[in-house]
Amino acid sequence: MSAHPPTLPPMEVGADTAFNPDFSNPVTGSANGHGLDGASESHMPDSEPAPAVQPLDTQKQQDTPDPKTQKEVQEVLYSDIGISTLLNRLKASIASARDFASFLKRRGALEEDHASRLKDLSHLTLQNLRKGDARHESYQRQFEQVMVANEKIGEHGNQFGLALHLMHENLLQLANKIEGSRKTWKQTGLAAEKKVKDAEALADKAKSKYDSLAEDLDRVKTGDSGAGRRFGIKGPKSAAQHEEELQRKVQAADADYLSKVQTAQGQRKELLSTHRPQAVAALLDLIKEIDAALTMEMQKFASFYEKLIVNNGQVVIPQPSKGNTAQSSSINQLIYHINNDGDFEEYILKHRSKIPSARSELKYEKHPSLAPSQSQVTTSPAAAAVRRPSVQGQTSQPPPSFQAQPRPQSTHLPTQYQPPQQSQQPVPQTNYQSYNSGYSQQPPYQHPQQSYPGASTYSPVADNPYQQLSPDQPRAPPAQQMPHQTAGIAYGGNAPPPVNPVFGVNLEDLFARDGSPVPMVVYQCIQAVDMFGLEVEGIYRIPGTASHIQAMKALFDSDSSRVDFRNPEAFQHDVNSVAGLLKQFFRELPDPLLTRAFYQQFIDAARIDDETMRRDSMHALINALPDPNYATLRALILHLHRVQQASEANRMSSANLGICWAPSVMGPHTGNNMADAGLQARVVLTILDNALQIFDED
């Protein structure tokens, strides 16, 4: 039997196949004579296609089996490892078939997507070509034919993709079928092999027992004192009794050994004559079938691919087919036939009918009442030489009514005029002397001083209610400048320090000082947001007013017991500023809420892909936090859980809250690793998604 799977000769471009997509539909030309006619049969002109493989006679010589090789193959196939070897080979063939089927599926999808996009692009371009604001003439005619060629190429790709999808389905269906047959023969063949091996193992065990008893009997007969035990239930046995007992055991072991050997021989004979040949033959058939199918589909793919390239080449550069000498234009020739000068002339001539009727020559005619008498007409020789006929009779001097009169000089301005005081810089005065040398230059006009009651002089450095920076004071970059404080309490200058500071103090110090595991500022802000901000869109994302935040911060640093956010007037009805105050409190903690000591452990836990393991790891880290940190984190997370429950109104999902709160509760990410920013958000998101599992809600 041959060890090589059957092969197929290379497919001719025009040959019929089991699924032969029609890639050669003609393309109808346009009336201008530059269309693509397309060939009814796709083939290379005046030359035969190069063979994809070697000639068949040479291939047959190479496929002639070698007797020595065949003998060695048969020895392996019908040995004890034959079935397992064939099973592994069949498994590899099935895997290869599935891999190629997956390739066909992906390649078909790519071809169909490319074809669809190419056809859509062609349709869109054709629509744009036919619009009134685009070029027409030869450009439109030739480019339309190019787009028709593109559509044809897209249609070829679509048919090629459909053919690949059908090949993928056929090959995958065959691979699944072969896999089922492989499992059946694996169970049958290996079970027969195991049965023989078990019988031979029992025979070997019976032989060992038989040999041991025979050796003991031989030592008893020769008088060896160490031949087995000689003690019975009723006391020591005599040598004759011992020998008789060993004789009976040897006979029984001999009969058992003989029986098991005969059984093992019968089962092996049956295996070699029936079970193994059947399994080997069946597995060989399966291997040949799957290999031949894979080769067939690969050759079909190569043939269809060649046909796709040839047909696309026929579209790009049409070649005359057998019996048809008509020559069609290639895409390059279509583009070359665009006549820019002719298009320009044709476009201009289209507007020839829109030329307006000729108007009479425009003439200057003086009104009769202003025309001078004939006796006053004097014409200089130079003026007569260049004078137009239509203005004959005009004088070279302007009429008396157009003679320039001297401009009266103004001596003073109206007393009611008050110039606007826009700047302290003097307004530059215009020197009118250059316009008329007959006028005397007037002194610059001086603005009168304001004399009405209550008038004051404007100064750009006058006091205003907003804080201003001195010219020498350095300014922050525009992205870091904060709005000036317009209300509230601000620290700085000679202002006294906070009486009972809350911001910038460790949670443990606040707990030791105030006796509350959750700071009062956290409690008040959470209470205010729960009462007035759960349905505010963008809560914790939209920043509050800086002046309001600073004012509320000063109140808490002064005496937090006097603050009551149950009344919205206490925070000027600005709940976004309350949310910003809460985030600022956590940002200003000397040690972040999740602590620097556990930072890396939280980041490592965030890298765990399994959700349950990631939650349990973070739960253990949270339980290890100091008591004030744990209590404050619990209050904050349960509050954020209530916020995300109202996400339909406030648009703040768990992911948004995780991004907003990660820097505040974990502090800035370490080093230059920007990936920590995403892991920080994942830490907060994991805790928030499992809030009720990590913390009890009571």
XYZ file of C-alpha atoms in Angstrom:
698
model
C 0.000 0.000 0.000
C 1.202 3.503 -0.760
C 2.291 5.747 2.086
C 1.575 8.932 0.088
C -1.923 10.459 -0.122
C -3.387 10.783 -3.601
C -2.656 14.102 -5.317
C -4.519 16.088 -7.932
C -3.041 17.689 -11.048
C -3.024 21.511 -11.183
C -6.367 22.966 -12.223
C -6.581 24.780 -15.556
C -7.833 28.348 -15.375
C -10.970 27.566 -17.343
C -11.531 24.027 -16.045
C -14.767 22.990 -14.361
C -14.568 22.285 -10.640
C -16.980 21.165 -7.957
C -17.561 24.851 -7.079
C -16.393 27.091 -9.854
C -17.291 30.757 -9.278
C -17.923 32.646 -12.459
C -15.187 35.266 -12.477
C -15.474 36.158 -16.160
C -18.750 38.010 -16.703
C -18.284 40.616 -19.439
C -18.246 44.307 -18.628
C -20.478 46.266 -20.967
C -18.769 49.194 -22.632
C -20.214 52.673 -22.904
C -21.269 54.494 -26.026
C -18.057 56.451 -26.263
C -16.133 53.396 -27.393
C -13.787 53.265 -24.394
C -15.603 50.585 -22.399
C -14.290 47.288 -20.992
C -15.707 44.426 -23.007
C -14.227 41.611 -20.913
C -13.413 38.171 -22.237
C -15.857 35.299 -22.050
C -13.027 32.965 -21.146
C -10.197 34.016 -18.807
C -6.781 32.837 -19.949
C -3.317 34.161 -20.476
C -2.729 35.293 -24.098
C -0.367 33.506 -26.460
C 1.205 31.414 -23.723
C 0.321 28.485 -21.549
C 0.233 28.971 -17.774
C 3.277 27.714 -15.934
C 2.595 24.374 -14.209
C 2.147 24.616 -10.461
C 3.727 21.190 -9.885
C 5.984 18.835 -11.771
C 4.661 16.821 -14.737
C 2.575 13.780 -13.924
C 5.032 11.202 -15.331
C 7.850 12.599 -13.186
C 5.516 12.685 -10.187
C 4.545 9.048 -10.737
C 8.201 8.046 -10.789
C 8.757 9.828 -7.506
C 5.623 8.268 -5.969
C 6.734 4.683 -6.806
C 6.984 2.966 -3.391
C 10.356 1.736 -2.214
C 10.098 -1.930 -1.122
C 12.500 -1.444 1.755
C 10.653 1.592 3.026
C 7.305 -0.150 2.681
C 8.572 -3.106 4.716
C 9.781 -0.855 7.502
C 6.466 1.029 7.490
C 4.527 -2.238 7.767
C 6.679 -3.324 10.700
C 5.809 -0.153 12.585
C 2.110 -0.221 11.671
C 1.523 -3.802 12.853
C 3.671 -3.560 15.968
C 2.406 -2.864 19.450
C 2.838 0.904 18.861
C 1.131 0.916 15.459
C -2.342 1.936 16.588
C -1.127 4.696 18.906
C 1.188 6.014 16.182
C -1.647 6.108 13.641
C -3.928 7.830 16.150
C -1.356 10.573 16.688
C -0.860 10.971 12.939
C -4.621 11.201 12.367
C -4.889 13.785 15.134
C -2.225 15.913 13.422
C -4.050 15.640 10.086
C -7.328 16.749 11.664
C -5.602 19.694 13.340
C -4.040 20.748 10.025
C -7.400 20.496 8.252
C -9.031 22.685 10.903
C -6.206 25.211 10.689
C -6.606 25.487 6.923
C -10.386 25.704 7.306
C -9.899 28.585 9.735
C -7.585 30.255 7.206
C -10.223 29.863 4.494
C -12.863 31.410 6.739
C -10.737 34.416 7.659
C -9.494 34.925 4.122
C -13.041 34.696 2.772
C -14.239 37.271 5.276
C -11.395 39.607 4.310
C -12.151 39.195 0.607
C -15.868 39.837 1.103
C -15.208 42.873 3.273
C -12.710 44.257 0.768
C -15.089 43.587 -2.123
C -17.992 45.234 -0.308
C -15.939 48.313 0.546
C -14.595 48.528 -3.007
C -18.089 48.355 -4.503
C -19.420 50.935 -2.054
C -16.522 53.235 -2.892
C -17.196 52.807 -6.609
C -20.907 53.597 -6.179
C -20.145 56.664 -4.072
C -17.576 57.893 -6.584
C -20.019 57.410 -9.461
C -22.630 59.431 -7.592
C -20.129 62.229 -7.009
C -19.122 62.153 -10.671
C -22.713 62.755 -11.756
C -23.179 65.781 -9.501
C -23.456 69.178 -11.129
C -20.438 70.650 -9.332
C -17.997 67.997 -10.623
C -16.071 67.819 -13.870
C -17.836 66.154 -16.777
C -16.822 65.749 -20.397
C -14.101 63.128 -21.088
C -13.051 63.039 -17.443
C -16.477 61.777 -16.411
C -16.740 59.307 -19.276
C -13.328 57.757 -18.733
C -13.453 57.743 -14.938
C -16.867 56.068 -14.999
C -15.278 53.211 -16.924
C -12.531 52.996 -14.291
C -15.178 52.742 -11.578
C -16.963 50.030 -13.585
C -13.675 48.129 -13.600
C -13.422 48.583 -9.830
C -16.940 47.216 -9.394
C -15.997 44.216 -11.511
C -12.918 43.573 -9.379
C -15.098 43.841 -6.273
C -17.563 41.332 -7.731
C -14.696 38.926 -8.420
C -13.530 39.261 -4.815
C -17.066 38.656 -3.542
C -17.380 35.441 -5.528
C -13.929 34.354 -4.379
C -14.917 34.941 -0.757
C -18.121 32.914 -1.161
C -16.123 30.035 -2.662
C -13.712 30.103 0.297
C -16.610 30.035 2.774
C -18.057 26.951 1.092
C -14.653 25.251 1.131
C -14.288 26.104 4.822
C -17.638 24.562 5.694
C -16.938 21.382 3.719
C -13.470 20.885 5.195
C -14.605 21.621 8.749
C -17.529 19.213 8.427
C -15.188 16.475 7.186
C -12.719 17.154 10.019
C -15.491 16.791 12.613
C -16.625 13.556 11.015
C -13.079 12.145 10.966
C -12.622 13.181 14.600
C -15.677 11.125 15.599
C -14.388 8.068 13.718
C -10.981 8.522 15.339
C -12.489 8.432 18.812
C -14.386 5.231 17.946
C -11.333 3.412 16.625
C -9.207 4.728 19.447
C -11.540 3.124 21.948
C -11.825 -0.140 19.986
C -8.164 -0.562 19.039
C -6.648 0.492 22.327
C -9.133 -1.667 24.239
C -8.028 -4.748 22.276
C -4.369 -3.900 22.848
C -4.965 -3.375 26.561
C -6.829 -6.649 26.872
C -3.869 -8.568 25.452
C -1.411 -6.705 27.644
C -3.465 -7.458 30.753
C -3.645 -11.175 29.854
C 0.108 -11.333 29.320
C 0.707 -9.523 32.604
C -1.433 -12.127 34.426
C 0.533 -14.898 32.706
C 3.822 -13.342 33.828
C 2.533 -13.106 37.386
C 1.416 -16.777 37.354
C 4.816 -17.789 36.015
C 6.587 -15.960 38.819
C 4.456 -17.769 41.404
C 4.994 -21.106 39.716
C 8.792 -20.640 39.584
C 8.947 -19.662 43.244
C 7.001 -22.759 44.389
C 9.042 -25.033 42.146
C 12.272 -23.716 43.649
C 10.927 -24.280 47.184
C 9.971 -27.875 46.285
C 13.408 -28.506 44.827
C 15.119 -27.296 48.009
C 12.888 -29.544 50.150
C 13.765 -32.535 48.039
C 17.476 -31.800 48.368
C 17.209 -31.373 52.150
C 17.745 -27.636 52.277
C 16.478 -26.405 55.646
C 15.482 -22.950 54.326
C 12.853 -24.197 51.904
C 9.689 -22.425 53.000
C 7.924 -22.545 56.383
C 7.385 -25.890 58.070
C 4.954 -24.817 60.755
C 1.262 -25.586 60.538
C -1.751 -24.889 62.724
C -1.166 -27.942 64.872
C 2.586 -27.488 65.156
C 5.726 -28.212 63.144
C 5.348 -30.278 59.974
C 7.505 -33.168 59.011
C 9.644 -33.079 55.901
C 7.313 -35.460 54.108
C 4.276 -33.366 54.962
C 6.036 -30.207 53.855
C 7.087 -31.791 50.590
C 3.592 -33.099 49.929
C 2.059 -29.674 50.552
C 4.548 -27.946 48.234
C 3.868 -30.591 45.602
C 0.160 -29.759 45.645
C 0.855 -26.000 45.407
C 3.268 -26.474 42.531
C 0.700 -28.535 40.619
C -2.002 -25.908 41.173
C 0.344 -23.049 40.158
C 1.421 -25.003 37.091
C -2.177 -25.479 35.986
C -2.979 -21.775 36.569
C 0.138 -20.678 34.724
C -0.654 -22.908 31.771
C -4.242 -21.673 31.595
C -3.250 -18.008 31.620
C -0.563 -18.528 29.023
C -3.056 -20.201 26.742
C -5.532 -17.388 27.303
C -2.930 -14.717 26.537
C -1.823 -16.593 23.419
C -5.378 -16.843 22.169
C -6.076 -13.163 22.740
C -2.840 -12.097 21.048
C -3.571 -14.349 18.117
C -7.008 -12.809 17.806
C -5.477 -9.312 18.089
C -2.921 -9.962 15.365
C -5.375 -11.649 13.035
C -8.487 -9.516 13.539
C -8.528 -6.456 15.803
C -5.190 -4.838 14.962
C -5.479 -5.194 11.154
C -8.998 -3.777 11.279
C -7.950 -0.803 13.390
C -4.835 -0.147 11.310
C -6.766 -0.338 8.049
C -9.525 1.925 9.324
C -7.085 4.520 10.667
C -5.115 4.454 7.423
C -8.286 5.094 5.457
C -9.196 7.999 7.720
C -5.716 9.515 7.373
C -5.789 9.187 3.593
C -9.278 10.657 3.435
C -8.521 13.721 5.525
C -5.143 14.291 3.843
C -6.642 13.928 0.368
C -9.483 16.316 1.277
C -7.028 18.847 2.669
C -4.882 18.638 -0.473
C -7.981 18.953 -2.655
C -9.150 22.102 -0.843
C -5.664 23.606 -0.990
C -5.492 22.991 -4.739
C -8.955 24.474 -5.159
C -7.818 27.511 -3.194
C -4.745 27.871 -5.407
C -6.862 27.469 -8.567
C -9.512 29.973 -7.434
C -6.802 32.402 -6.377
C -5.107 32.122 -9.762
C -8.439 32.664 -11.477
C -9.099 35.741 -9.306
C -5.749 37.257 -10.230
C -6.156 36.436 -13.928
C -9.690 37.840 -14.099
C -8.657 40.989 -12.260
C -5.780 41.285 -14.718
C -8.274 40.951 -17.550
C -10.189 43.872 -16.080
C -7.102 46.031 -15.595
C -5.434 45.089 -18.900
C -7.932 43.308 -21.197
C -6.394 40.745 -23.549
C -8.043 39.384 -26.695
C -9.467 35.901 -26.256
C -9.306 33.096 -28.791
C -11.446 33.886 -31.782
C -11.985 37.483 -30.705
C -9.585 40.093 -32.005
C -11.400 43.089 -30.497
C -9.080 45.062 -28.272
C -10.510 46.770 -25.182
C -8.948 49.693 -23.375
C -6.971 49.149 -20.211
C -7.373 51.315 -17.141
C -4.149 53.094 -18.001
C -5.439 53.846 -21.492
C -8.752 55.078 -20.111
C -6.946 57.561 -17.882
C -4.650 58.569 -20.743
C -7.633 59.444 -22.913
C -8.773 62.187 -20.529
C -8.356 65.431 -22.522
C -7.922 68.306 -20.111
C -7.747 71.010 -22.804
C -10.759 69.624 -24.643
C -12.711 69.385 -21.380
C -11.884 73.004 -20.594
C -12.961 74.208 -24.011
C -16.125 72.108 -23.919
C -17.020 73.490 -20.481
C -16.448 77.092 -21.588
C -18.441 76.655 -24.805
C -21.390 75.354 -22.807
C -21.703 78.854 -21.358
C -21.532 80.591 -24.737
C -25.294 80.992 -24.850
C -25.213 82.839 -21.523
C -23.219 85.790 -22.915
C -25.389 88.941 -22.432
C -26.325 91.107 -25.432
C -23.857 93.832 -26.329
C -24.511 97.179 -24.624
C -24.064 100.534 -26.280
C -20.824 102.298 -25.513
C -20.896 104.115 -22.218
C -20.650 107.897 -22.666
C -20.338 110.789 -20.282
C -23.109 113.313 -20.789
C -23.288 116.527 -18.814
C -26.643 117.716 -17.698
C -27.960 120.460 -19.980
C -28.436 122.867 -17.116
C -24.758 122.554 -16.182
C -23.322 122.532 -19.692
C -21.251 125.695 -20.446
C -21.972 127.992 -23.358
C -20.130 127.533 -26.630
C -18.200 130.736 -26.082
C -16.599 129.376 -22.864
C -15.226 126.221 -24.450
C -11.434 126.268 -24.528
C -9.487 123.216 -25.343
C -5.793 122.814 -24.951
C -3.885 120.968 -27.670
C -2.731 118.272 -25.233
C -6.246 117.662 -24.013
C -7.608 117.500 -27.537
C -5.109 114.814 -28.451
C -6.317 112.387 -25.813
C -9.931 113.450 -25.513
C -12.624 110.843 -26.235
C -15.281 111.752 -28.816
C -18.053 111.367 -26.270
C -16.765 114.244 -24.167
C -16.175 116.791 -26.868
C -17.277 120.206 -25.759
C -16.183 119.698 -22.129
C -13.932 122.274 -20.582
C -10.558 121.431 -19.101
C -11.445 123.351 -15.929
C -14.089 122.377 -13.418
C -17.266 124.374 -13.417
C -17.525 127.277 -10.995
C -19.758 125.352 -8.617
C -16.991 122.732 -8.063
C -14.214 125.174 -7.239
C -12.613 124.463 -3.859
C -13.517 126.849 -1.075
C -11.349 127.482 1.991
C -12.280 125.363 5.047
C -13.480 127.469 8.010
C -11.203 127.145 10.997
C -12.827 125.996 14.237
C -11.793 127.931 17.309
C -13.468 125.905 20.050
C -15.328 122.660 20.751
C -18.858 122.447 22.065
C -19.031 122.716 25.817
C -21.381 119.733 26.070
C -18.794 117.281 24.732
C -17.104 115.026 27.309
C -14.387 112.770 25.884
C -14.487 109.152 27.159
C -11.670 108.338 29.568
C -10.556 104.938 28.223
C -6.874 105.265 28.937
C -4.387 107.475 30.712
C -2.216 107.623 27.598
C -2.632 110.864 25.589
C -4.429 110.504 22.292
C -2.094 111.373 19.394
C -3.305 114.482 17.579
C -3.591 114.601 13.821
C -1.530 117.177 12.000
C -3.871 118.686 9.450
C -1.191 120.906 8.013
C -0.187 118.220 5.566
C -3.640 118.332 4.019
C -3.863 122.015 3.358
C -0.902 124.283 3.670
C -3.246 127.264 3.885
C -4.468 126.307 7.296
C -2.577 127.200 10.444
C -1.731 124.298 12.815
C -3.907 124.238 15.901
C -2.515 123.287 19.319
C -3.316 119.751 20.525
C -6.685 119.456 22.103
C -6.571 118.975 25.882
C -9.282 116.944 27.575
C -11.180 119.088 30.058
C -11.222 117.954 33.639
C -14.403 116.385 34.915
C -16.342 118.912 36.892
C -19.580 117.136 37.663
C -20.219 116.055 41.253
C -18.900 112.672 42.295
C -16.544 112.336 39.367
C -13.322 110.457 39.977
C -10.328 109.664 37.913
C -10.054 106.058 36.742
C -6.858 104.221 37.671
C -5.979 100.750 36.364
C -4.357 99.859 39.667
C -7.288 100.950 41.813
C -8.537 98.600 44.517
C -10.989 95.966 43.388
C -12.728 93.138 45.240
C -10.612 90.487 43.518
C -7.205 89.349 44.602
C -4.463 90.458 42.187
C -0.921 89.341 41.735
C 1.903 91.830 41.855
C 3.907 92.292 38.655
C 6.946 90.629 40.236
C 5.040 87.691 41.645
C 5.521 84.498 39.567
C 2.411 83.125 37.918
C 1.487 79.492 37.500
C 0.970 78.020 34.048
C -2.522 78.664 32.612
C -3.584 75.041 33.173
C -2.681 75.281 36.881
C -4.104 78.749 37.701
C -7.073 78.594 40.031
C -9.863 81.152 40.026
C -9.430 83.957 42.502
C -11.259 83.572 45.775
C -14.313 85.788 45.953
C -15.847 84.610 49.201
C -15.136 82.485 52.258
C -12.050 82.309 54.438
C -8.553 82.109 53.026
C -5.322 81.438 54.888
C -2.264 83.423 54.055
C -0.521 86.628 54.907
C -1.123 87.493 58.547
C -4.193 85.234 58.955
C -4.073 83.066 62.097
C -3.440 79.318 61.641
C -6.356 76.830 61.858
C -7.718 76.434 65.363
C -8.587 72.744 65.049
C -7.158 71.571 61.680
C -8.788 68.693 59.823
C -7.227 68.852 56.373
C -3.685 67.522 56.031
C -3.905 65.499 59.280
C -3.475 61.705 59.471
C -6.632 59.662 60.057
C -5.074 58.062 63.132
C -4.300 61.512 64.598
C -7.865 62.673 63.925
C -9.194 59.512 65.566
C -6.980 60.022 68.610
C -7.999 63.686 68.872
C -11.717 63.601 68.032
C -12.570 60.024 69.064
C -14.469 59.321 65.817
C -13.125 56.678 63.381
C -14.830 58.538 60.493
C -13.798 62.234 60.372
C -16.607 64.769 60.710
C -15.837 66.304 57.306
C -16.309 62.897 55.631
C -19.564 62.305 57.506
C -20.985 65.760 56.680
C -20.019 65.629 52.966
C -21.421 62.111 52.502
C -24.631 63.187 54.258
C -24.985 66.250 51.987
C -24.409 64.297 48.768
C -26.803 61.543 49.875
C -29.517 64.133 50.568
C -29.040 66.571 47.701
C -26.595 65.174 45.112
C -27.473 61.582 44.194
C -29.373 62.712 41.103
C -27.030 65.550 40.110
C -25.465 64.726 36.751
C -21.681 64.377 36.889
C -21.413 64.362 40.710
C -17.734 63.870 41.707
C -16.762 64.461 38.070
C -17.795 68.114 37.608
C -15.582 70.320 39.823
C -17.118 72.743 42.280
C -16.386 76.398 42.875
C -12.908 76.940 44.316
C -13.996 79.811 46.552
C -16.828 77.753 48.060
C -14.480 74.827 48.686
C -11.937 77.064 50.410
C -14.636 78.640 52.569
C -15.987 75.256 53.685
C -12.455 74.005 54.303
C -11.842 76.977 56.587
C -15.022 76.226 58.518
C -13.974 72.633 59.173
C -10.435 73.654 60.149
C -11.906 76.219 62.535
C -14.585 74.157 64.314
C -16.066 71.181 62.464
C -18.718 70.680 65.164
C -20.463 73.895 64.052
C -20.929 72.656 60.461
C -24.293 71.138 59.560
C -24.723 70.245 55.879
C -28.293 69.070 56.342
C -29.210 72.638 55.513
C -28.178 73.351 51.871
C -27.649 77.010 52.716
C -24.572 75.941 54.676
C -22.847 75.101 51.383
C -24.696 77.747 49.286
C -26.727 75.038 47.508
C -23.544 73.987 45.649
C -23.400 70.214 46.112
C -20.595 69.891 43.532
C -18.396 71.986 45.827
C -19.224 69.591 48.694
C -18.132 66.680 46.495
C -14.943 68.550 45.614
C -14.294 69.259 49.324
C -14.559 65.531 50.109
C -12.097 64.598 47.352
C -9.729 67.378 48.473
C -9.745 66.015 52.038
C -8.572 62.612 50.839
C -6.020 64.114 48.454
C -4.446 66.165 51.255
C -4.045 63.224 53.631
C -0.345 62.752 54.492
C -0.839 58.992 54.046
C -3.496 58.011 51.457
C -6.648 56.218 52.534
C -5.359 52.850 51.246
C -1.892 53.716 52.693
C 1.479 53.735 50.989
C 2.451 50.520 52.773
C -0.267 48.559 50.918
C -0.015 50.466 47.615
C 2.047 47.886 45.722
C -0.018 45.023 47.106
C -3.235 46.630 45.837
C -1.603 47.192 42.417
C -0.480 43.536 42.283
C -3.980 42.399 43.235
C -5.451 44.544 40.438
C -3.344 42.632 37.915
C -5.181 39.367 38.734
C -7.513 38.467 35.860
C -9.835 36.176 37.804
C -12.522 38.367 39.367
C -13.094 36.188 42.435
C -9.398 35.912 43.265
C -8.926 39.641 42.709
C -11.861 40.452 45.045
C -10.622 38.074 47.756
C -7.083 39.460 47.570
C -8.311 43.036 47.984
C -10.686 41.974 50.757
C -7.753 40.568 52.720
C -5.743 43.778 52.208
C -8.701 45.944 53.302
C -9.105 43.892 56.489
C -5.432 44.573 57.276
C -5.844 48.381 57.102
C -5.694 50.440 60.334
C -9.039 50.888 62.076
C -9.604 54.562 61.085
C -8.709 53.785 57.456
C -11.018 50.758 57.397
C -13.967 52.668 58.921
C -13.508 55.670 56.610
C -13.107 53.440 53.521
C -16.252 51.524 54.461
C -18.288 54.733 54.781
C -16.928 56.096 51.494
C -17.425 52.886 49.439
C -20.985 52.315 50.678
C -21.738 55.942 49.807
C -20.263 55.567 46.303
C -22.316 52.379 45.950
C -25.450 54.454 46.518
C -24.197 57.005 43.974
C -23.705 54.416 41.239
C -27.144 52.937 41.980
C -28.542 56.272 40.745
C -26.320 56.262 37.638
C -29.314 56.573 35.302
C -29.830 60.076 36.666
C -26.277 61.185 37.561
C -24.446 59.392 34.691
C -21.802 58.167 37.127
C -21.249 54.432 36.670
C -18.837 52.316 38.680
C -16.168 52.785 36.013
C -16.532 56.587 36.076
C -16.373 56.676 39.870
C -13.295 54.432 39.823
C -11.496 56.826 37.472
C -12.512 59.907 39.488
C -11.651 58.491 42.919
C -8.535 56.382 42.240
C -5.956 59.199 42.690
C -7.737 60.503 45.807
C -7.805 57.230 47.787
C -4.504 55.753 46.540
C -2.355 58.808 45.994
C -0.217 59.487 42.914
C 1.098 56.439 41.062
C 4.703 55.574 41.787
C 7.520 56.156 39.319
C 6.916 56.836 35.647
C 4.732 53.789 35.060
C 1.555 55.292 33.644
C -0.035 51.843 33.616
C -0.496 52.228 37.380
C -3.188 54.843 36.679
C -5.379 52.201 35.023
C -4.608 49.689 37.783
C -5.555 52.276 40.426
C -8.938 52.713 38.780
C -9.319 48.918 38.669
C -8.673 48.732 42.430
C -11.478 51.200 43.200
C -13.771 49.595 40.613
C -13.259 46.111 42.122
C -13.962 47.343 45.654
C -17.011 49.275 44.476
C -18.450 46.360 42.467
C -18.080 44.065 45.498
C -19.004 46.627 48.154
C -21.740 44.514 49.753
C -19.494 41.425 49.816
C -16.551 43.268 51.400
C -18.529 45.518 53.783
C -21.839 44.862 55.515
C -24.421 47.510 54.733
C -25.744 47.868 58.323
